[in-house]
DNA sequence: AATCGGCTCAACCGCTATTGT
DNA sequence: GACAATAGCGGTTGAGCCGAT
């Protein structure tokens, strides 16, 4: 259908970004905002496609990105969120302040997946694989009961979201200035929990603000209880 | 010192979802 | 409602790094 090709083949640069390109992109976004990514490269004097610019910005140049090693808390949060959400990296990223979905995805594939396999846990189902000792079984049973509890919450949450979405259609609720419709289930407590996560690793401050970013488009807000339950571990 | 293999992560690719006309 | 344009997502790739031999 109307999908545009990734990049028009004609003379657009690919591959690693140079500091000069980064500077151009940063300077442009600083001055004008990104606006339409499609139009941005030519306006900013970049020989890149808009998609490449967007990716560079969201995964690397954004000022609200924390780089470097994942803390233990972040690691645990990813494991638990992955158990619930699966490979929905952007959804997981919404609960990890300053981390991009790409970064989380990479970390999962290179570290956490292997770690779980080593521990005898299936990284897809998060259930123990065959040939495990009793200790593993006990631990996983605890985990499974928590997960089934969380699954119930997820069902309830989805139903509530659907209901509210219908209500919004009938009687639209004024949204925030960014125009983004906040999920009613996204709570300040959840936000605080995420801040707690960031704080543990020494980069507190705030959640990624509205604006660009991979996590911005969809809000997979969770009820307080679920996040509380996660983050107690 | 050379080279080989594994690991990491930035970036690409192809797809779907959303928005605008 | 149909179509086009754009944004966003998740899987995959490959260059570069680093430790082992």
PDB file of C-alpha atoms in Angstrom, chain A:
ATOM      1  CA  UNK A   1       0.000   0.000   0.000  1.00  0.00           C
ATOM      2  CA  UNK A   2       1.258   3.408   0.836  1.00  0.00           C
ATOM      3  CA  UNK A   3       4.418   2.318   2.425  1.00  0.00           C
ATOM      4  CA  UNK A   4       7.410   4.280   1.320  1.00  0.00           C
ATOM      5  CA  UNK A   5      10.677   2.564   0.629  1.00  0.00           C
ATOM      6  CA  UNK A   6      13.175   2.602   3.420  1.00  0.00           C
ATOM      7  CA  UNK A   7      15.467   4.989   1.673  1.00  0.00           C
ATOM      8  CA  UNK A   8      15.418   6.227  -1.842  1.00  0.00           C
ATOM      9  CA  UNK A   9      18.356   4.542  -3.401  1.00  0.00           C
ATOM     10  CA  UNK A  10      19.644   7.723  -4.997  1.00  0.00           C
ATOM     11  CA  UNK A  11      22.795   8.783  -3.256  1.00  0.00           C
ATOM     12  CA  UNK A  12      21.662   8.594   0.322  1.00  0.00           C
ATOM     13  CA  UNK A  13      24.332   7.686   2.792  1.00  0.00           C
ATOM     14  CA  UNK A  14      24.119   4.567   4.906  1.00  0.00           C
ATOM     15  CA  UNK A  15      26.188   3.102   7.677  1.00  0.00           C
ATOM     16  CA  UNK A  16      27.729   4.623  10.771  1.00  0.00           C
ATOM     17  CA  UNK A  17      27.109   8.254  11.534  1.00  0.00           C
ATOM     18  CA  UNK A  18      29.999  10.690  11.651  1.00  0.00           C
ATOM     19  CA  UNK A  19      30.324  13.276  14.435  1.00  0.00           C
ATOM     20  CA  UNK A  20      29.659  15.934  11.838  1.00  0.00           C
ATOM     21  CA  UNK A  21      26.370  14.362  10.850  1.00  0.00           C
ATOM     22  CA  UNK A  22      25.413  14.006  14.487  1.00  0.00           C
ATOM     23  CA  UNK A  23      26.154  17.647  15.007  1.00  0.00           C
ATOM     24  CA  UNK A  24      24.051  18.696  12.050  1.00  0.00           C
ATOM     25  CA  UNK A  25      21.125  16.597  13.189  1.00  0.00           C
ATOM     26  CA  UNK A  26      21.370  17.797  16.757  1.00  0.00           C
ATOM     27  CA  UNK A  27      21.668  21.414  15.750  1.00  0.00           C
ATOM     28  CA  UNK A  28      18.690  21.184  13.463  1.00  0.00           C
ATOM     29  CA  UNK A  29      16.452  19.469  15.981  1.00  0.00           C
ATOM     30  CA  UNK A  30      17.523  21.914  18.647  1.00  0.00           C
ATOM     31  CA  UNK A  31      16.462  24.807  16.486  1.00  0.00           C
ATOM     32  CA  UNK A  32      13.395  23.493  14.743  1.00  0.00           C
ATOM     33  CA  UNK A  33      12.367  20.250  16.361  1.00  0.00           C
ATOM     34  CA  UNK A  34      12.272  17.215  14.153  1.00  0.00           C
ATOM     35  CA  UNK A  35       8.917  17.991  12.556  1.00  0.00           C
ATOM     36  CA  UNK A  36       8.543  15.683   9.591  1.00  0.00           C
ATOM     37  CA  UNK A  37      11.367  13.178   9.526  1.00  0.00           C
ATOM     38  CA  UNK A  38      10.890  12.807   5.815  1.00  0.00           C
ATOM     39  CA  UNK A  39      11.683  16.436   5.202  1.00  0.00           C
ATOM     40  CA  UNK A  40      14.317  16.785   7.871  1.00  0.00           C
ATOM     41  CA  UNK A  41      17.443  15.478   6.104  1.00  0.00           C
ATOM     42  CA  UNK A  42      17.331  17.969   3.259  1.00  0.00           C
ATOM     43  CA  UNK A  43      16.536  20.841   5.606  1.00  0.00           C
ATOM     44  CA  UNK A  44      19.333  19.832   7.944  1.00  0.00           C
ATOM     45  CA  UNK A  45      21.783  19.315   5.119  1.00  0.00           C
ATOM     46  CA  UNK A  46      22.117  15.600   5.662  1.00  0.00           C
ATOM     47  CA  UNK A  47      22.456  12.998   2.959  1.00  0.00           C
ATOM     48  CA  UNK A  48      20.468  10.481   4.913  1.00  0.00           C
ATOM     49  CA  UNK A  49      16.916   9.310   4.738  1.00  0.00           C
ATOM     50  CA  UNK A  50      14.449  10.469   7.349  1.00  0.00           C
ATOM     51  CA  UNK A  51      14.163   7.067   8.856  1.00  0.00           C
ATOM     52  CA  UNK A  52      17.879   6.864   9.457  1.00  0.00           C
ATOM     53  CA  UNK A  53      17.782  10.307  11.103  1.00  0.00           C
ATOM     54  CA  UNK A  54      14.895   9.329  13.327  1.00  0.00           C
ATOM     55  CA  UNK A  55      16.674   6.169  14.397  1.00  0.00           C
ATOM     56  CA  UNK A  56      19.876   8.007  15.127  1.00  0.00           C
ATOM     57  CA  UNK A  57      18.002  10.551  17.209  1.00  0.00           C
ATOM     58  CA  UNK A  58      15.826   8.134  19.153  1.00  0.00           C
ATOM     59  CA  UNK A  59      18.520   5.570  19.813  1.00  0.00           C
ATOM     60  CA  UNK A  60      21.552   7.710  20.308  1.00  0.00           C
ATOM     61  CA  UNK A  61      21.314  11.481  20.262  1.00  0.00           C
ATOM     62  CA  UNK A  62      18.275  12.165  22.389  1.00  0.00           C
ATOM     63  CA  UNK A  63      19.359  14.012  25.515  1.00  0.00           C
ATOM     64  CA  UNK A  64      17.204  11.911  27.806  1.00  0.00           C
ATOM     65  CA  UNK A  65      19.052   8.709  27.058  1.00  0.00           C
ATOM     66  CA  UNK A  66      21.141   6.960  29.597  1.00  0.00           C
ATOM     67  CA  UNK A  67      23.953   4.918  28.195  1.00  0.00           C
ATOM     68  CA  UNK A  68      26.179   2.343  29.734  1.00  0.00           C
ATOM     69  CA  UNK A  69      25.781  -0.699  31.840  1.00  0.00           C
ATOM     70  CA  UNK A  70      22.393  -1.860  33.002  1.00  0.00           C
ATOM     71  CA  UNK A  71      21.910  -1.953  36.740  1.00  0.00           C
ATOM     72  CA  UNK A  72      20.758  -5.060  38.526  1.00  0.00           C
ATOM     73  CA  UNK A  73      17.365  -3.461  39.075  1.00  0.00           C
ATOM     74  CA  UNK A  74      17.014  -2.659  35.423  1.00  0.00           C
ATOM     75  CA  UNK A  75      18.059  -6.158  34.516  1.00  0.00           C
ATOM     76  CA  UNK A  76      15.441  -7.665  36.811  1.00  0.00           C
ATOM     77  CA  UNK A  77      12.800  -5.315  35.538  1.00  0.00           C
ATOM     78  CA  UNK A  78      13.538  -6.316  31.958  1.00  0.00           C
ATOM     79  CA  UNK A  79      13.309  -9.983  32.825  1.00  0.00           C
ATOM     80  CA  UNK A  80       9.996  -9.521  34.567  1.00  0.00           C
ATOM     81  CA  UNK A  81       8.539  -7.234  31.973  1.00  0.00           C
ATOM     82  CA  UNK A  82       9.626  -9.580  29.227  1.00  0.00           C
ATOM     83  CA  UNK A  83       7.872 -12.434  30.989  1.00  0.00           C
ATOM     84  CA  UNK A  84       4.682 -10.426  30.772  1.00  0.00           C
ATOM     85  CA  UNK A  85       4.992  -8.499  27.577  1.00  0.00           C
ATOM     86  CA  UNK A  86       7.164 -10.735  25.454  1.00  0.00           C
ATOM     87  CA  UNK A  87       9.269  -9.081  22.774  1.00  0.00           C
ATOM     88  CA  UNK A  88       7.387  -5.802  22.971  1.00  0.00           C
ATOM     89  CA  UNK A  89      10.548  -3.823  23.450  1.00  0.00           C
ATOM     90  CA  UNK A  90       8.972  -0.442  23.161  1.00  0.00           C
ATOM     91  CA  UNK A  91       6.455  -1.372  25.829  1.00  0.00           C
ATOM     92  CA  UNK A  92       9.248  -2.597  28.061  1.00  0.00           C
ATOM     93  CA  UNK A  93      11.199   0.570  27.382  1.00  0.00           C
ATOM     94  CA  UNK A  94       8.351   2.712  28.683  1.00  0.00           C
ATOM     95  CA  UNK A  95       9.025   1.255  32.116  1.00  0.00           C
ATOM     96  CA  UNK A  96      12.764   1.809  31.982  1.00  0.00           C
ATOM     97  CA  UNK A  97      13.503   5.496  32.009  1.00  0.00           C
ATOM     98  CA  UNK A  98      16.260   6.670  29.722  1.00  0.00           C
ATOM     99  CA  UNK A  99      16.642   3.342  27.986  1.00  0.00           C
ATOM    100  CA  UNK A 100      15.712   2.827  24.363  1.00  0.00           C
ATOM    101  CA  UNK A 101      13.880  -0.161  23.020  1.00  0.00           C
ATOM    102  CA  UNK A 102      16.850  -0.944  20.803  1.00  0.00           C
ATOM    103  CA  UNK A 103      19.207  -0.938  23.744  1.00  0.00           C
ATOM    104  CA  UNK A 104      16.919  -3.175  25.772  1.00  0.00           C
ATOM    105  CA  UNK A 105      16.463  -5.512  22.850  1.00  0.00           C
ATOM    106  CA  UNK A 106      20.216  -5.761  22.370  1.00  0.00           C
ATOM    107  CA  UNK A 107      20.795  -6.312  26.047  1.00  0.00           C
ATOM    108  CA  UNK A 108      18.184  -9.010  26.119  1.00  0.00           C
ATOM    109  CA  UNK A 109      19.609 -10.819  23.123  1.00  0.00           C
ATOM    110  CA  UNK A 110      23.219 -10.589  24.197  1.00  0.00           C
ATOM    111  CA  UNK A 111      23.009 -10.968  27.979  1.00  0.00           C
ATOM    112  CA  UNK A 112      19.710 -11.821  29.536  1.00  0.00           C
ATOM    113  CA  UNK A 113      18.621 -14.515  27.135  1.00  0.00           C
ATOM    114  CA  UNK A 114      21.858 -16.377  27.673  1.00  0.00           C
ATOM    115  CA  UNK A 115      21.690 -15.854  31.382  1.00  0.00           C
ATOM    116  CA  UNK A 116      18.222 -17.378  31.569  1.00  0.00           C
ATOM    117  CA  UNK A 117      19.262 -20.318  29.438  1.00  0.00           C
ATOM    118  CA  UNK A 118      22.211 -20.883  31.729  1.00  0.00           C
ATOM    119  CA  UNK A 119      19.832 -20.878  34.666  1.00  0.00           C
ATOM    120  CA  UNK A 120      17.701 -23.449  32.916  1.00  0.00           C
ATOM    121  CA  UNK A 121      14.886 -21.057  32.157  1.00  0.00           C
ATOM    122  CA  UNK A 122      13.311 -20.869  28.762  1.00  0.00           C
ATOM    123  CA  UNK A 123      13.795 -17.256  27.663  1.00  0.00           C
ATOM    124  CA  UNK A 124      10.606 -17.339  25.629  1.00  0.00           C
ATOM    125  CA  UNK A 125       8.157 -18.833  28.084  1.00  0.00           C
ATOM    126  CA  UNK A 126      10.124 -17.919  31.205  1.00  0.00           C
ATOM    127  CA  UNK A 127       9.353 -21.359  32.490  1.00  0.00           C
ATOM    128  CA  UNK A 128      11.979 -23.845  33.547  1.00  0.00           C
ATOM    129  CA  UNK A 129      13.295 -25.998  30.781  1.00  0.00           C
ATOM    130  CA  UNK A 130      13.429 -29.751  31.232  1.00  0.00           C
ATOM    131  CA  UNK A 131      16.188 -31.309  33.365  1.00  0.00           C
ATOM    132  CA  UNK A 132      16.011 -28.842  36.152  1.00  0.00           C
ATOM    133  CA  UNK A 133      16.611 -29.418  39.776  1.00  0.00           C
ATOM    134  CA  UNK A 134      14.015 -28.987  42.483  1.00  0.00           C
ATOM    135  CA  UNK A 135      15.201 -25.614  43.525  1.00  0.00           C
ATOM    136  CA  UNK A 136      14.541 -24.305  40.068  1.00  0.00           C
ATOM    137  CA  UNK A 137      11.073 -25.770  40.161  1.00  0.00           C
ATOM    138  CA  UNK A 138      10.200 -24.140  43.446  1.00  0.00           C
ATOM    139  CA  UNK A 139      11.453 -20.800  42.247  1.00  0.00           C
ATOM    140  CA  UNK A 140       9.586 -21.071  39.015  1.00  0.00           C
ATOM    141  CA  UNK A 141       6.374 -22.055  40.718  1.00  0.00           C
ATOM    142  CA  UNK A 142       6.559 -18.900  42.745  1.00  0.00           C
ATOM    143  CA  UNK A 143       7.240 -17.002  39.612  1.00  0.00           C
ATOM    144  CA  UNK A 144       4.428 -18.701  37.743  1.00  0.00           C
ATOM    145  CA  UNK A 145       1.855 -17.851  40.343  1.00  0.00           C
ATOM    146  CA  UNK A 146       2.975 -14.265  40.218  1.00  0.00           C
ATOM    147  CA  UNK A 147       2.809 -14.337  36.454  1.00  0.00           C
ATOM    148  CA  UNK A 148      -0.655 -15.808  36.341  1.00  0.00           C
ATOM    149  CA  UNK A 149      -1.755 -13.146  38.764  1.00  0.00           C
ATOM    150  CA  UNK A 150      -0.218 -10.570  36.489  1.00  0.00           C
ATOM    151  CA  UNK A 151      -1.856 -12.127  33.472  1.00  0.00           C
ATOM    152  CA  UNK A 152      -5.211 -11.611  35.143  1.00  0.00           C
ATOM    153  CA  UNK A 153      -4.319  -8.010  35.674  1.00  0.00           C
ATOM    154  CA  UNK A 154      -3.325  -7.674  32.064  1.00  0.00           C
ATOM    155  CA  UNK A 155      -6.688  -8.982  30.931  1.00  0.00           C
ATOM    156  CA  UNK A 156      -8.479  -6.605  33.245  1.00  0.00           C
ATOM    157  CA  UNK A 157      -6.308  -3.741  32.121  1.00  0.00           C
ATOM    158  CA  UNK A 158      -6.965  -4.405  28.459  1.00  0.00           C
ATOM    159  CA  UNK A 159     -10.683  -4.533  29.092  1.00  0.00           C
ATOM    160  CA  UNK A 160     -10.553  -1.267  30.987  1.00  0.00           C
ATOM    161  CA  UNK A 161      -8.527   0.359  28.236  1.00  0.00           C
ATOM    162  CA  UNK A 162     -10.979  -0.789  25.638  1.00  0.00           C
ATOM    163  CA  UNK A 163     -13.878   0.527  27.696  1.00  0.00           C
ATOM    164  CA  UNK A 164     -12.189   3.857  28.169  1.00  0.00           C
ATOM    165  CA  UNK A 165     -11.287   4.063  24.520  1.00  0.00           C
ATOM    166  CA  UNK A 166     -14.933   3.659  23.687  1.00  0.00           C
ATOM    167  CA  UNK A 167     -15.833   6.367  26.182  1.00  0.00           C
ATOM    168  CA  UNK A 168     -13.249   8.678  24.652  1.00  0.00           C
ATOM    169  CA  UNK A 169     -14.850   8.231  21.283  1.00  0.00           C
ATOM    170  CA  UNK A 170     -18.183   9.245  22.667  1.00  0.00           C
ATOM    171  CA  UNK A 171     -16.890  12.012  24.889  1.00  0.00           C
ATOM    172  CA  UNK A 172     -13.295  12.911  24.102  1.00  0.00           C
ATOM    173  CA  UNK A 173     -11.209  13.801  27.095  1.00  0.00           C
ATOM    174  CA  UNK A 174      -8.879  16.742  26.634  1.00  0.00           C
ATOM    175  CA  UNK A 175      -5.391  15.391  26.395  1.00  0.00           C
ATOM    176  CA  UNK A 176      -2.093  16.874  27.485  1.00  0.00           C
ATOM    177  CA  UNK A 177      -0.435  19.612  25.505  1.00  0.00           C
ATOM    178  CA  UNK A 178       1.595  17.076  23.572  1.00  0.00           C
ATOM    179  CA  UNK A 179      -1.618  15.783  22.152  1.00  0.00           C
ATOM    180  CA  UNK A 180      -0.838  12.314  23.334  1.00  0.00           C
ATOM    181  CA  UNK A 181      -3.695  10.514  24.998  1.00  0.00           C
ATOM    182  CA  UNK A 182      -2.489   9.273  28.301  1.00  0.00           C
ATOM    183  CA  UNK A 183      -3.595   5.843  29.252  1.00  0.00           C
ATOM    184  CA  UNK A 184      -5.763   6.143  32.320  1.00  0.00           C
ATOM    185  CA  UNK A 185      -3.896   3.287  33.891  1.00  0.00           C
ATOM    186  CA  UNK A 186      -0.568   5.047  33.775  1.00  0.00           C
ATOM    187  CA  UNK A 187      -0.155   6.301  37.244  1.00  0.00           C
ATOM    188  CA  UNK A 188       2.171   8.497  39.113  1.00  0.00           C
ATOM    189  CA  UNK A 189       3.159   5.527  41.202  1.00  0.00           C
ATOM    190  CA  UNK A 190       4.228   3.628  38.164  1.00  0.00           C
ATOM    191  CA  UNK A 191       6.230   6.619  37.136  1.00  0.00           C
ATOM    192  CA  UNK A 192       7.794   6.801  40.531  1.00  0.00           C
ATOM    193  CA  UNK A 193       8.720   3.173  40.339  1.00  0.00           C
ATOM    194  CA  UNK A 194      10.526   3.802  37.128  1.00  0.00           C
ATOM    195  CA  UNK A 195      12.235   6.770  38.622  1.00  0.00           C
ATOM    196  CA  UNK A 196      13.279   4.522  41.422  1.00  0.00           C
ATOM    197  CA  UNK A 197      14.831   2.224  38.882  1.00  0.00           C
ATOM    198  CA  UNK A 198      16.719   5.030  37.292  1.00  0.00           C
ATOM    199  CA  UNK A 199      17.728   6.347  40.644  1.00  0.00           C
ATOM    200  CA  UNK A 200      19.208   3.048  41.694  1.00  0.00           C
ATOM    201  CA  UNK A 201      21.653   3.280  38.895  1.00  0.00           C
ATOM    202  CA  UNK A 202      22.520   6.833  39.654  1.00  0.00           C
ATOM    203  CA  UNK A 203      20.632   8.692  36.993  1.00  0.00           C
ATOM    204  CA  UNK A 204      17.380   9.639  38.565  1.00  0.00           C
ATOM    205  CA  UNK A 205      15.630  12.703  37.207  1.00  0.00           C
ATOM    206  CA  UNK A 206      12.519  12.030  35.249  1.00  0.00           C
ATOM    207  CA  UNK A 207      10.854   9.800  32.777  1.00  0.00           C
ATOM    208  CA  UNK A 208      11.367  10.380  29.123  1.00  0.00           C
ATOM    209  CA  UNK A 209       9.235  13.334  28.420  1.00  0.00           C
ATOM    210  CA  UNK A 210       6.727  13.451  25.675  1.00  0.00           C
ATOM    211  CA  UNK A 211       8.224  14.133  22.341  1.00  0.00           C
ATOM    212  CA  UNK A 212      10.196  11.871  20.182  1.00  0.00           C
ATOM    213  CA  UNK A 213      11.233   8.433  21.121  1.00  0.00           C
ATOM    214  CA  UNK A 214      10.362   4.892  20.478  1.00  0.00           C
ATOM    215  CA  UNK A 215       8.326   4.606  23.598  1.00  0.00           C
ATOM    216  CA  UNK A 216       6.136   7.532  22.927  1.00  0.00           C
ATOM    217  CA  UNK A 217       3.666   6.200  20.468  1.00  0.00           C
ATOM    218  CA  UNK A 218       1.929   3.622  22.552  1.00  0.00           C
ATOM    219  CA  UNK A 219       1.284   3.693  26.187  1.00  0.00           C
ATOM    220  CA  UNK A 220       1.242   0.329  27.826  1.00  0.00           C
ATOM    221  CA  UNK A 221       0.588   1.735  31.251  1.00  0.00           C
ATOM    222  CA  UNK A 222       0.213  -0.740  34.050  1.00  0.00           C
ATOM    223  CA  UNK A 223      -1.841  -0.622  37.185  1.00  0.00           C
ATOM    224  CA  UNK A 224       0.189   0.384  40.197  1.00  0.00           C
ATOM    225  CA  UNK A 225      -0.227  -2.985  41.802  1.00  0.00           C
ATOM    226  CA  UNK A 226       1.419  -4.824  38.974  1.00  0.00           C
ATOM    227  CA  UNK A 227       4.423  -2.595  38.770  1.00  0.00           C
ATOM    228  CA  UNK A 228       4.679  -2.579  42.527  1.00  0.00           C
ATOM    229  CA  UNK A 229       4.664  -6.319  42.432  1.00  0.00           C
ATOM    230  CA  UNK A 230       7.399  -6.378  39.815  1.00  0.00           C
ATOM    231  CA  UNK A 231       9.654  -3.982  41.430  1.00  0.00           C
ATOM    232  CA  UNK A 232       9.477  -5.443  44.870  1.00  0.00           C
ATOM    233  CA  UNK A 233      11.715  -8.291  43.775  1.00  0.00           C
TER     234      UNK A 233
END
